[in-house]
Structures are given as C-alpha cells and as structure tokens.
C-alpha cells in the first residue's frame, strides 16, 4: 500500500520540475502485456531465451532466421498491445525529456511525437541495414517481413534494435546524457538498472543534483541512488502523480 501523502508530495515535486527527465525500462510496458526481460512478470524473456542467441551480432550470424522469427513474434505481440495508464499520463509532459530503454512504440501511440522519445536501444518497429549503410524502414508490426536484404546495399536487413555488444545510437545517447546532466528531477520507471551504459544515466542525473524518484514493484539497486522510491506498478503510480 503506497502512502497517498507521499504520492502527492512527489507529484508536486515532479510537476514543479523545470528540467524533468523520465527514464524508463520494460516495467513501463509490463501492464500493457509486454514481457519484461528479468523480472516482475510471469515469464521474463531472459529467463526463457538466451540473449546471446537472439540479441547479439553473433547470434544473428549463426542463425539469422531464428533471430528474425523471435523479433517478429515480439512484434506481433506489440501489435496487439495498447498503451497503459502510465504511458497516457506521461503523454501530458510536454516539456520533459523522455528517455527509454524500451524498443516498443507504446509511448508514441498515446500521441507523443516520435522526436520526443529518446530510444536508447532502438526501435523494434523498424528494420535497418545490418551493415549500417543508413537504410531504415518502419515495418508492419502485425505482418512483419521475414528474412530479407537491405534494398539499398544488399546486406542483411534486421530489426532496428541495439544488441548486446553494439553501441548505442550516438546522437540519441548524447541528447539523453545532456538532459540528465542538467536535470533537476528524474523519474525512473520500471527498470532493473543493470544494463549499461543506460543505467549510468541515473547516477549522472543524481550527481548533477536531480531529485531521483524510482518506481518499481520490486527493490532494485537504483533504490540506493534514488531520493525516493515508490514500490508499485507504473500504471497505478504514475497517473497519481499527475492526478491534480
Ligand atoms: P528488466 O526486465 O531488466 O527490468 C524490468 C523492471 O521492471 C524490473 O525491475 C521489474 O521489477 C519492473 N517492473 C515489472 N512490472 C512493473 C510495473 N508494472 N511497473 C513498474 N515496474 C515494473 O528491463 P530493463 O531494465 O528495461 O536491452 O532492461 C534493460 C535492457 O535489458 C532492455 O532494454 C533490453 C534488455 O536486455 C535491449 O533490448 C538492448
């Protein structure tokens, strides 16, 4: 049971922030039915699948068909999902910087402009050239393409996500790091905080003086970095911050 007074106080603090950063992970989309990777749902992805086989350049080289099929299964799952109350509440934050590790497009489906969401780990709603020739294309999530070549250069096409061992998109990372280094408040939602360099943004914001609020039903290492932690689900907690 989360204390109502605490939610009101934190909500006031968040709403009065002039340089708010929202940093989210898989827990933000969990109540939309999208599985997390490490916990907080019945079948976290990395408890059932090997990330090195499905989400690494080595895995793609060894069995590209398996990788594409796995991402297409996740795309079809996403096609049937809808934004939850937390995504809708965040959509009202016109001046905040939204930084996410999520590859889904649920935030954008609330009406948030795509330029307003910094996807550190890329987008599952896009394919791109594996050789990075610059080609990228939005795909139909309900009927995604199978194995194919990049139409621009003939290399393999692949999901537009960041895999283990790959660099984050440079400009997106720079924008996120800049916002965190100048933030006065950071709202952390639904991340285990164990994947780097993304998780380091919480420390960056905290050491820049931001007031850090962590939302997660379970304890995480980020609780130690946060000024306040609320243990609850994003779809219940986040709308309450913006209720009045
Ligand atoms: P994780 O699966 O590691 O963590 C999800 C967190 O969400 C856990 O701490 C859960 O307790 C929490 N959670 C579950 N349900 C929630 C709810 N309803 N409300 C709020 N929180 C909830 O996911 P990430 O931290 O996002 O990388 O993982 C980081 C990266 O690791 C992902 O972006 C992905 C993965 O490998 C790539 O795809 C490159």
PDB file of C-alpha atoms and ligand atoms in Angstrom:
ATOM      1  CA  UNK A   1       0.000   0.000   0.000  1.00  0.00           C
ATOM      2  CA  UNK A   2       1.574   3.261  -1.123  1.00  0.00           C
ATOM      3  CA  UNK A   3       1.157   6.284   1.130  1.00  0.00           C
ATOM      4  CA  UNK A   4      -1.159   8.852  -0.555  1.00  0.00           C
ATOM      5  CA  UNK A   5       0.638  11.800   1.072  1.00  0.00           C
ATOM      6  CA  UNK A   6       3.964  10.590  -0.331  1.00  0.00           C
ATOM      7  CA  UNK A   7       2.465  10.364  -3.840  1.00  0.00           C
ATOM      8  CA  UNK A   8       1.038  13.885  -3.558  1.00  0.00           C
ATOM      9  CA  UNK A   9       4.354  15.305  -2.318  1.00  0.00           C
ATOM     10  CA  UNK A  10       6.332  13.542  -5.021  1.00  0.00           C
ATOM     11  CA  UNK A  11       3.766  14.577  -7.638  1.00  0.00           C
ATOM     12  CA  UNK A  12       4.165  18.232  -6.592  1.00  0.00           C
ATOM     13  CA  UNK A  13       7.915  17.915  -6.843  1.00  0.00           C
ATOM     14  CA  UNK A  14       7.733  16.299 -10.292  1.00  0.00           C
ATOM     15  CA  UNK A  15       5.169  18.787 -11.612  1.00  0.00           C
ATOM     16  CA  UNK A  16       7.203  21.762 -10.422  1.00  0.00           C
ATOM     17  CA  UNK A  17      10.378  20.456 -12.058  1.00  0.00           C
ATOM     18  CA  UNK A  18      11.720  22.676 -14.827  1.00  0.00           C
ATOM     19  CA  UNK A  19      14.079  20.107 -16.313  1.00  0.00           C
ATOM     20  CA  UNK A  20      12.422  16.733 -15.798  1.00  0.00           C
ATOM     21  CA  UNK A  21      13.852  13.544 -17.290  1.00  0.00           C
ATOM     22  CA  UNK A  22      11.774  10.357 -17.379  1.00  0.00           C
ATOM     23  CA  UNK A  23      13.954   7.268 -17.667  1.00  0.00           C
ATOM     24  CA  UNK A  24      12.002   4.087 -18.345  1.00  0.00           C
ATOM     25  CA  UNK A  25      12.520   0.370 -18.827  1.00  0.00           C
ATOM     26  CA  UNK A  26      10.462  -2.708 -19.599  1.00  0.00           C
ATOM     27  CA  UNK A  27       8.344  -2.283 -16.452  1.00  0.00           C
ATOM     28  CA  UNK A  28       6.632   0.735 -18.042  1.00  0.00           C
ATOM     29  CA  UNK A  29       5.104  -1.524 -20.689  1.00  0.00           C
ATOM     30  CA  UNK A  30       4.577  -4.585 -18.460  1.00  0.00           C
ATOM     31  CA  UNK A  31       0.937  -3.717 -17.734  1.00  0.00           C
ATOM     32  CA  UNK A  32       0.340  -3.460 -21.482  1.00  0.00           C
ATOM     33  CA  UNK A  33       1.151  -7.184 -21.614  1.00  0.00           C
ATOM     34  CA  UNK A  34       4.707  -6.807 -22.938  1.00  0.00           C
ATOM     35  CA  UNK A  35       7.018  -9.163 -21.028  1.00  0.00           C
ATOM     36  CA  UNK A  36       9.991  -7.738 -19.145  1.00  0.00           C
ATOM     37  CA  UNK A  37      13.471  -9.204 -19.521  1.00  0.00           C
ATOM     38  CA  UNK A  38      14.462 -10.010 -15.940  1.00  0.00           C
ATOM     39  CA  UNK A  39      11.584  -9.884 -13.509  1.00  0.00           C
ATOM     40  CA  UNK A  40       8.231  -8.578 -12.441  1.00  0.00           C
ATOM     41  CA  UNK A  41       6.172 -10.770 -14.806  1.00  0.00           C
ATOM     42  CA  UNK A  42       5.385 -14.484 -15.137  1.00  0.00           C
ATOM     43  CA  UNK A  43       7.802 -15.259 -17.945  1.00  0.00           C
ATOM     44  CA  UNK A  44      10.610 -12.688 -18.225  1.00  0.00           C
ATOM     45  CA  UNK A  45      12.237 -13.053 -21.644  1.00  0.00           C
ATOM     46  CA  UNK A  46      15.772 -13.708 -20.449  1.00  0.00           C
ATOM     47  CA  UNK A  47      14.580 -16.498 -18.141  1.00  0.00           C
ATOM     48  CA  UNK A  48      13.271 -18.406 -21.178  1.00  0.00           C
ATOM     49  CA  UNK A  49      15.573 -17.353 -24.021  1.00  0.00           C
ATOM     50  CA  UNK A  50      19.324 -16.970 -24.404  1.00  0.00           C
ATOM     51  CA  UNK A  51      20.107 -13.290 -25.140  1.00  0.00           C
ATOM     52  CA  UNK A  52      23.363 -14.219 -26.873  1.00  0.00           C
ATOM     53  CA  UNK A  53      21.477 -16.390 -29.393  1.00  0.00           C
ATOM     54  CA  UNK A  54      18.678 -13.873 -30.018  1.00  0.00           C
ATOM     55  CA  UNK A  55      20.030 -10.408 -29.301  1.00  0.00           C
ATOM     56  CA  UNK A  56      23.663 -10.296 -30.379  1.00  0.00           C
ATOM     57  CA  UNK A  57      25.504  -9.929 -33.712  1.00  0.00           C
ATOM     58  CA  UNK A  58      26.989 -13.397 -33.100  1.00  0.00           C
ATOM     59  CA  UNK A  59      23.529 -14.922 -32.678  1.00  0.00           C
ATOM     60  CA  UNK A  60      22.332 -13.244 -35.882  1.00  0.00           C
ATOM     61  CA  UNK A  61      25.378 -14.519 -37.802  1.00  0.00           C
ATOM     62  CA  UNK A  62      24.836 -18.045 -36.567  1.00  0.00           C
ATOM     63  CA  UNK A  63      21.046 -18.318 -37.066  1.00  0.00           C
ATOM     64  CA  UNK A  64      19.507 -15.221 -38.686  1.00  0.00           C
ATOM     65  CA  UNK A  65      16.203 -16.931 -39.371  1.00  0.00           C
ATOM     66  CA  UNK A  66      15.698 -17.750 -35.676  1.00  0.00           C
ATOM     67  CA  UNK A  67      16.501 -14.158 -34.686  1.00  0.00           C
ATOM     68  CA  UNK A  68      14.058 -12.666 -37.208  1.00  0.00           C
ATOM     69  CA  UNK A  69      11.321 -15.103 -36.163  1.00  0.00           C
ATOM     70  CA  UNK A  70      11.811 -14.217 -32.481  1.00  0.00           C
ATOM     71  CA  UNK A  71      11.616 -10.481 -33.161  1.00  0.00           C
ATOM     72  CA  UNK A  72       8.585 -10.982 -35.386  1.00  0.00           C
ATOM     73  CA  UNK A  73       6.846 -12.886 -32.557  1.00  0.00           C
ATOM     74  CA  UNK A  74       7.542  -9.924 -30.292  1.00  0.00           C
ATOM     75  CA  UNK A  75       6.349  -7.503 -32.992  1.00  0.00           C
ATOM     76  CA  UNK A  76       3.043  -9.345 -33.310  1.00  0.00           C
ATOM     77  CA  UNK A  77       2.665  -9.272 -29.526  1.00  0.00           C
ATOM     78  CA  UNK A  78       3.239  -5.499 -29.639  1.00  0.00           C
ATOM     79  CA  UNK A  79       0.732  -5.074 -32.491  1.00  0.00           C
ATOM     80  CA  UNK A  80      -1.972  -6.405 -30.180  1.00  0.00           C
ATOM     81  CA  UNK A  81      -0.928  -4.339 -27.161  1.00  0.00           C
ATOM     82  CA  UNK A  82      -2.089  -0.856 -26.202  1.00  0.00           C
ATOM     83  CA  UNK A  83      -0.528   1.910 -24.113  1.00  0.00           C
ATOM     84  CA  UNK A  84      -1.389   1.692 -20.414  1.00  0.00           C
ATOM     85  CA  UNK A  85      -2.329   4.432 -17.945  1.00  0.00           C
ATOM     86  CA  UNK A  86       1.333   5.243 -17.262  1.00  0.00           C
ATOM     87  CA  UNK A  87       2.071   5.916 -20.952  1.00  0.00           C
ATOM     88  CA  UNK A  88      -1.039   8.118 -21.133  1.00  0.00           C
ATOM     89  CA  UNK A  89      -0.024  10.092 -18.046  1.00  0.00           C
ATOM     90  CA  UNK A  90       3.484  10.657 -19.451  1.00  0.00           C
ATOM     91  CA  UNK A  91       1.959  11.943 -22.697  1.00  0.00           C
ATOM     92  CA  UNK A  92       0.889  15.081 -20.847  1.00  0.00           C
ATOM     93  CA  UNK A  93       4.509  16.023 -20.100  1.00  0.00           C
ATOM     94  CA  UNK A  94       5.220  18.373 -22.952  1.00  0.00           C
ATOM     95  CA  UNK A  95       8.498  19.736 -21.587  1.00  0.00           C
ATOM     96  CA  UNK A  96      10.087  16.640 -20.069  1.00  0.00           C
ATOM     97  CA  UNK A  97      12.770  14.630 -21.805  1.00  0.00           C
ATOM     98  CA  UNK A  98      11.550  11.046 -22.237  1.00  0.00           C
ATOM     99  CA  UNK A  99      14.464   8.608 -22.312  1.00  0.00           C
ATOM    100  CA  UNK A 100      13.623   4.925 -22.667  1.00  0.00           C
ATOM    101  CA  UNK A 101      15.384   1.603 -22.961  1.00  0.00           C
ATOM    102  CA  UNK A 102      12.196   0.210 -24.473  1.00  0.00           C
ATOM    103  CA  UNK A 103      12.113  -0.673 -28.139  1.00  0.00           C
ATOM    104  CA  UNK A 104       8.328  -0.587 -28.327  1.00  0.00           C
ATOM    105  CA  UNK A 105       6.274   2.324 -29.684  1.00  0.00           C
ATOM    106  CA  UNK A 106       3.588   2.386 -26.987  1.00  0.00           C
ATOM    107  CA  UNK A 107       4.508   5.898 -25.804  1.00  0.00           C
ATOM    108  CA  UNK A 108       4.227   7.246 -29.358  1.00  0.00           C
ATOM    109  CA  UNK A 109       0.807   5.583 -29.698  1.00  0.00           C
ATOM    110  CA  UNK A 110      -0.513   7.937 -26.984  1.00  0.00           C
ATOM    111  CA  UNK A 111       0.202  10.826 -29.334  1.00  0.00           C
ATOM    112  CA  UNK A 112       3.672  11.696 -28.022  1.00  0.00           C
ATOM    113  CA  UNK A 113       5.660  12.786 -31.076  1.00  0.00           C
ATOM    114  CA  UNK A 114       8.361  10.299 -32.075  1.00  0.00           C
ATOM    115  CA  UNK A 115      11.028  13.030 -31.896  1.00  0.00           C
ATOM    116  CA  UNK A 116      10.117  13.485 -28.244  1.00  0.00           C
ATOM    117  CA  UNK A 117      11.133   9.934 -27.194  1.00  0.00           C
ATOM    118  CA  UNK A 118      14.825   9.044 -26.968  1.00  0.00           C
ATOM    119  CA  UNK A 119      15.043   5.305 -27.649  1.00  0.00           C
ATOM    120  CA  UNK A 120      18.467   4.303 -26.325  1.00  0.00           C
ATOM    121  CA  UNK A 121      18.061   0.717 -27.518  1.00  0.00           C
ATOM    122  CA  UNK A 122      16.473   1.464 -30.884  1.00  0.00           C
ATOM    123  CA  UNK A 123      13.074   0.535 -32.278  1.00  0.00           C
ATOM    124  CA  UNK A 124      11.527  -2.874 -32.872  1.00  0.00           C
ATOM    125  CA  UNK A 125       9.006  -1.129 -35.145  1.00  0.00           C
ATOM    126  CA  UNK A 126      11.783  -0.554 -37.699  1.00  0.00           C
ATOM    127  CA  UNK A 127      14.121  -2.668 -39.792  1.00  0.00           C
ATOM    128  CA  UNK A 128      17.559  -1.364 -40.647  1.00  0.00           C
ATOM    129  CA  UNK A 129      20.629  -2.360 -42.614  1.00  0.00           C
ATOM    130  CA  UNK A 130      22.928  -4.651 -40.582  1.00  0.00           C
ATOM    131  CA  UNK A 131      25.929  -3.053 -42.314  1.00  0.00           C
ATOM    132  CA  UNK A 132      24.709   0.409 -41.274  1.00  0.00           C
ATOM    133  CA  UNK A 133      24.509   1.821 -44.805  1.00  0.00           C
ATOM    134  CA  UNK A 134      21.839   4.199 -43.469  1.00  0.00           C
ATOM    135  CA  UNK A 135      18.716   2.419 -44.715  1.00  0.00           C
ATOM    136  CA  UNK A 136      15.868   2.086 -42.223  1.00  0.00           C
ATOM    137  CA  UNK A 137      12.154   1.459 -42.678  1.00  0.00           C
ATOM    138  CA  UNK A 138       9.087   1.181 -40.479  1.00  0.00           C
ATOM    139  CA  UNK A 139       7.575  -2.311 -40.585  1.00  0.00           C
ATOM    140  CA  UNK A 140       4.010  -3.546 -40.182  1.00  0.00           C
ATOM    141  CA  UNK A 141       4.046  -4.984 -36.648  1.00  0.00           C
ATOM    142  CA  UNK A 142       1.089  -7.273 -37.333  1.00  0.00           C
ATOM    143  CA  UNK A 143       2.613  -8.653 -40.540  1.00  0.00           C
ATOM    144  CA  UNK A 144       6.343  -8.079 -40.311  1.00  0.00           C
ATOM    145  CA  UNK A 145       8.682  -9.037 -43.145  1.00  0.00           C
ATOM    146  CA  UNK A 146      10.740 -12.233 -42.894  1.00  0.00           C
ATOM    147  CA  UNK A 147      14.427 -12.557 -43.746  1.00  0.00           C
ATOM    148  CA  UNK A 148      15.324 -10.045 -46.433  1.00  0.00           C
ATOM    149  CA  UNK A 149      18.136  -7.933 -47.833  1.00  0.00           C
ATOM    150  CA  UNK A 150      18.700  -4.231 -47.360  1.00  0.00           C
ATOM    151  CA  UNK A 151      17.172  -2.706 -50.528  1.00  0.00           C
ATOM    152  CA  UNK A 152      19.860  -0.013 -50.574  1.00  0.00           C
ATOM    153  CA  UNK A 153      23.060  -2.085 -50.387  1.00  0.00           C
ATOM    154  CA  UNK A 154      22.148  -5.773 -50.364  1.00  0.00           C
ATOM    155  CA  UNK A 155      23.452  -6.542 -46.862  1.00  0.00           C
ATOM    156  CA  UNK A 156      21.126  -8.271 -44.416  1.00  0.00           C
ATOM    157  CA  UNK A 157      18.133  -6.346 -43.069  1.00  0.00           C
ATOM    158  CA  UNK A 158      17.496  -6.697 -39.325  1.00  0.00           C
ATOM    159  CA  UNK A 159      15.386  -5.263 -36.519  1.00  0.00           C
ATOM    160  CA  UNK A 160      16.336  -1.676 -35.676  1.00  0.00           C
ATOM    161  CA  UNK A 161      17.289  -2.515 -32.099  1.00  0.00           C
ATOM    162  CA  UNK A 162      20.601  -2.421 -30.242  1.00  0.00           C
ATOM    163  CA  UNK A 163      22.033  -5.856 -29.482  1.00  0.00           C
ATOM    164  CA  UNK A 164      24.454  -6.920 -26.765  1.00  0.00           C
ATOM    165  CA  UNK A 165      27.945  -5.832 -27.739  1.00  0.00           C
ATOM    166  CA  UNK A 166      26.710  -2.998 -30.000  1.00  0.00           C
ATOM    167  CA  UNK A 167      27.000   0.738 -29.421  1.00  0.00           C
ATOM    168  CA  UNK A 168      24.030   2.882 -28.560  1.00  0.00           C
ATOM    169  CA  UNK A 169      22.914   5.366 -31.236  1.00  0.00           C
ATOM    170  CA  UNK A 170      25.405   8.196 -30.732  1.00  0.00           C
ATOM    171  CA  UNK A 171      23.196  11.249 -31.116  1.00  0.00           C
ATOM    172  CA  UNK A 172      20.393   9.771 -29.011  1.00  0.00           C
ATOM    173  CA  UNK A 173      22.861   8.951 -26.256  1.00  0.00           C
ATOM    174  CA  UNK A 174      24.351  12.462 -26.358  1.00  0.00           C
ATOM    175  CA  UNK A 175      20.910  14.050 -26.099  1.00  0.00           C
ATOM    176  CA  UNK A 176      19.951  11.792 -23.188  1.00  0.00           C
ATOM    177  CA  UNK A 177      23.215  12.361 -21.320  1.00  0.00           C
ATOM    178  CA  UNK A 178      22.931  16.126 -21.798  1.00  0.00           C
ATOM    179  CA  UNK A 179      19.378  16.155 -20.430  1.00  0.00           C
ATOM    180  CA  UNK A 180      20.402  14.042 -17.424  1.00  0.00           C
ATOM    181  CA  UNK A 181      23.438  16.201 -16.675  1.00  0.00           C
ATOM    182  CA  UNK A 182      21.130  19.237 -16.488  1.00  0.00           C
ATOM    183  CA  UNK A 183      18.066  17.637 -14.895  1.00  0.00           C
ATOM    184  CA  UNK A 184      16.526  18.950 -11.683  1.00  0.00           C
ATOM    185  CA  UNK A 185      14.330  15.858 -11.312  1.00  0.00           C
ATOM    186  CA  UNK A 186      14.401  12.332 -12.717  1.00  0.00           C
ATOM    187  CA  UNK A 187      11.518   9.886 -12.716  1.00  0.00           C
ATOM    188  CA  UNK A 188      12.840   6.329 -13.099  1.00  0.00           C
ATOM    189  CA  UNK A 189      10.159   3.822 -14.112  1.00  0.00           C
ATOM    190  CA  UNK A 190      10.339   0.038 -14.340  1.00  0.00           C
ATOM    191  CA  UNK A 191      13.961  -0.758 -14.923  1.00  0.00           C
ATOM    192  CA  UNK A 192      16.219  -3.287 -13.203  1.00  0.00           C
ATOM    193  CA  UNK A 193      19.054  -0.796 -13.690  1.00  0.00           C
ATOM    194  CA  UNK A 194      21.610  -3.455 -14.585  1.00  0.00           C
ATOM    195  CA  UNK A 195      22.234  -2.745 -18.278  1.00  0.00           C
ATOM    196  CA  UNK A 196      24.993  -0.266 -19.047  1.00  0.00           C
ATOM    197  CA  UNK A 197      25.578   2.353 -20.199  1.00  0.00           C
ATOM    198  CA  UNK A 198      21.829   3.164 -19.961  1.00  0.00           C
ATOM    199  CA  UNK A 199      21.611   2.681 -16.193  1.00  0.00           C
ATOM    200  CA  UNK A 200      24.511   5.095 -15.620  1.00  0.00           C
ATOM    201  CA  UNK A 201      22.135   7.932 -16.570  1.00  0.00           C
ATOM    202  CA  UNK A 202      20.528   7.653 -13.127  1.00  0.00           C
ATOM    203  CA  UNK A 203      23.859   8.250 -11.418  1.00  0.00           C
ATOM    204  CA  UNK A 204      24.611  11.071 -13.849  1.00  0.00           C
ATOM    205  CA  UNK A 205      21.354  12.859 -13.034  1.00  0.00           C
ATOM    206  CA  UNK A 206      21.755  12.264  -9.310  1.00  0.00           C
ATOM    207  CA  UNK A 207      25.271  13.622  -9.219  1.00  0.00           C
ATOM    208  CA  UNK A 208      24.105  16.666 -11.211  1.00  0.00           C
ATOM    209  CA  UNK A 209      21.719  17.401  -8.332  1.00  0.00           C
ATOM    210  CA  UNK A 210      18.484  15.973  -9.729  1.00  0.00           C
ATOM    211  CA  UNK A 211      15.908  14.662  -7.265  1.00  0.00           C
ATOM    212  CA  UNK A 212      15.562  10.999  -8.306  1.00  0.00           C
ATOM    213  CA  UNK A 213      12.257   9.123  -7.846  1.00  0.00           C
ATOM    214  CA  UNK A 214      12.279   5.373  -8.554  1.00  0.00           C
ATOM    215  CA  UNK A 215       9.059   3.491  -9.391  1.00  0.00           C
ATOM    216  CA  UNK A 216       9.202  -0.307  -9.311  1.00  0.00           C
ATOM    217  CA  UNK A 217       7.145  -3.000  -7.569  1.00  0.00           C
ATOM    218  CA  UNK A 218      10.411  -4.694  -6.562  1.00  0.00           C
ATOM    219  CA  UNK A 219      13.578  -3.434  -4.914  1.00  0.00           C
ATOM    220  CA  UNK A 220      16.440  -2.697  -7.339  1.00  0.00           C
ATOM    221  CA  UNK A 221      19.993  -1.351  -6.988  1.00  0.00           C
ATOM    222  CA  UNK A 222      18.584   2.004  -8.160  1.00  0.00           C
ATOM    223  CA  UNK A 223      16.818   2.434  -4.808  1.00  0.00           C
ATOM    224  CA  UNK A 224      20.233   3.254  -3.312  1.00  0.00           C
ATOM    225  CA  UNK A 225      20.697   6.084  -5.816  1.00  0.00           C
ATOM    226  CA  UNK A 226      17.152   7.428  -5.514  1.00  0.00           C
ATOM    227  CA  UNK A 227      15.969  10.167  -3.183  1.00  0.00           C
ATOM    228  CA  UNK A 228      12.578   8.448  -3.023  1.00  0.00           C
ATOM    229  CA  UNK A 229      11.304   5.015  -4.067  1.00  0.00           C
ATOM    230  CA  UNK A 230       7.700   4.014  -4.641  1.00  0.00           C
ATOM    231  CA  UNK A 231       7.100   0.267  -4.733  1.00  0.00           C
ATOM    232  CA  UNK A 232       4.139  -0.166  -7.056  1.00  0.00           C
ATOM    233  CA  UNK A 233       3.129  -0.751 -10.662  1.00  0.00           C
ATOM    234  CA  UNK A 234       3.682   2.070 -13.147  1.00  0.00           C
ATOM    235  CA  UNK A 235       0.064   2.079 -14.371  1.00  0.00           C
ATOM    236  CA  UNK A 236      -1.193   2.720 -10.830  1.00  0.00           C
ATOM    237  CA  UNK A 237       1.534   5.032  -9.539  1.00  0.00           C
ATOM    238  CA  UNK A 238       2.362   7.353 -12.444  1.00  0.00           C
ATOM    239  CA  UNK A 239      -1.187   8.676 -13.071  1.00  0.00           C
ATOM    240  CA  UNK A 240      -1.440   9.557  -9.374  1.00  0.00           C
ATOM    241  CA  UNK A 241       1.498  11.951  -9.675  1.00  0.00           C
ATOM    242  CA  UNK A 242      -0.435  13.966 -12.236  1.00  0.00           C
ATOM    243  CA  UNK A 243      -3.925  13.487 -10.762  1.00  0.00           C
ATOM    244  CA  UNK A 244      -4.461  17.096  -9.692  1.00  0.00           C
TER     245      UNK A 244
HETATM  246  P1  LIG B   1      14.249  -5.578 -16.963  1.00  0.00           P
HETATM  247  O1  LIG B   1      13.396  -6.712 -17.415  1.00  0.00           O
HETATM  248  O2  LIG B   1      15.671  -5.868 -16.634  1.00  0.00           O
HETATM  249  O3  LIG B   1      13.593  -4.907 -15.697  1.00  0.00           O
HETATM  250  C1  LIG B   1      12.233  -4.586 -15.677  1.00  0.00           C
HETATM  251  C2  LIG B   1      11.913  -3.993 -14.340  1.00  0.00           C
HETATM  252  O4  LIG B   1      10.554  -3.603 -14.360  1.00  0.00           O
HETATM  253  C3  LIG B   1      12.079  -4.963 -13.158  1.00  0.00           C
HETATM  254  O5  LIG B   1      12.874  -4.338 -12.157  1.00  0.00           O
HETATM  255  C4  LIG B   1      10.648  -5.173 -12.669  1.00  0.00           C
HETATM  256  O6  LIG B   1      10.571  -5.315 -11.248  1.00  0.00           O
HETATM  257  C5  LIG B   1       9.988  -3.889 -13.112  1.00  0.00           C
HETATM  258  N1  LIG B   1       8.526  -3.991 -13.293  1.00  0.00           N
HETATM  259  C6  LIG B   1       7.780  -5.058 -13.609  1.00  0.00           C
HETATM  260  N2  LIG B   1       6.483  -4.742 -13.696  1.00  0.00           N
HETATM  261  C7  LIG B   1       6.403  -3.415 -13.454  1.00  0.00           C
HETATM  262  C8  LIG B   1       5.336  -2.474 -13.400  1.00  0.00           C
HETATM  263  N3  LIG B   1       4.069  -2.840 -13.627  1.00  0.00           N
HETATM  264  N4  LIG B   1       5.619  -1.187 -13.112  1.00  0.00           N
HETATM  265  C9  LIG B   1       6.893  -0.797 -12.889  1.00  0.00           C
HETATM  266  N5  LIG B   1       7.937  -1.638 -12.918  1.00  0.00           N
HETATM  267  C10 LIG B   1       7.708  -2.931 -13.199  1.00  0.00           C
HETATM  268  O7  LIG B   1      14.101  -4.458 -18.081  1.00  0.00           O
HETATM  269  P2  LIG B   1      15.062  -3.215 -18.375  1.00  0.00           P
HETATM  270  O8  LIG B   1      15.617  -2.663 -17.125  1.00  0.00           O
HETATM  271  O9  LIG B   1      14.298  -2.313 -19.261  1.00  0.00           O
HETATM  272  O10 LIG B   1      18.016  -4.401 -23.842  1.00  0.00           O
HETATM  273  O11 LIG B   1      16.200  -3.916 -19.189  1.00  0.00           O
HETATM  274  C11 LIG B   1      17.191  -3.145 -19.789  1.00  0.00           C
HETATM  275  C12 LIG B   1      17.579  -3.732 -21.118  1.00  0.00           C
HETATM  276  O12 LIG B   1      17.903  -5.112 -20.940  1.00  0.00           O
HETATM  277  C13 LIG B   1      16.469  -3.753 -22.146  1.00  0.00           C
HETATM  278  O13 LIG B   1      16.332  -2.537 -22.837  1.00  0.00           O
HETATM  279  C14 LIG B   1      16.898  -4.847 -23.061  1.00  0.00           C
HETATM  280  C15 LIG B   1      17.345  -5.877 -22.047  1.00  0.00           C
HETATM  281  O14 LIG B   1      18.298  -6.785 -22.490  1.00  0.00           O
HETATM  282  C16 LIG B   1      17.941  -4.381 -25.183  1.00  0.00           C
HETATM  283  O15 LIG B   1      16.939  -4.693 -25.766  1.00  0.00           O
HETATM  284  C17 LIG B   1      19.178  -3.917 -25.825  1.00  0.00           C
END
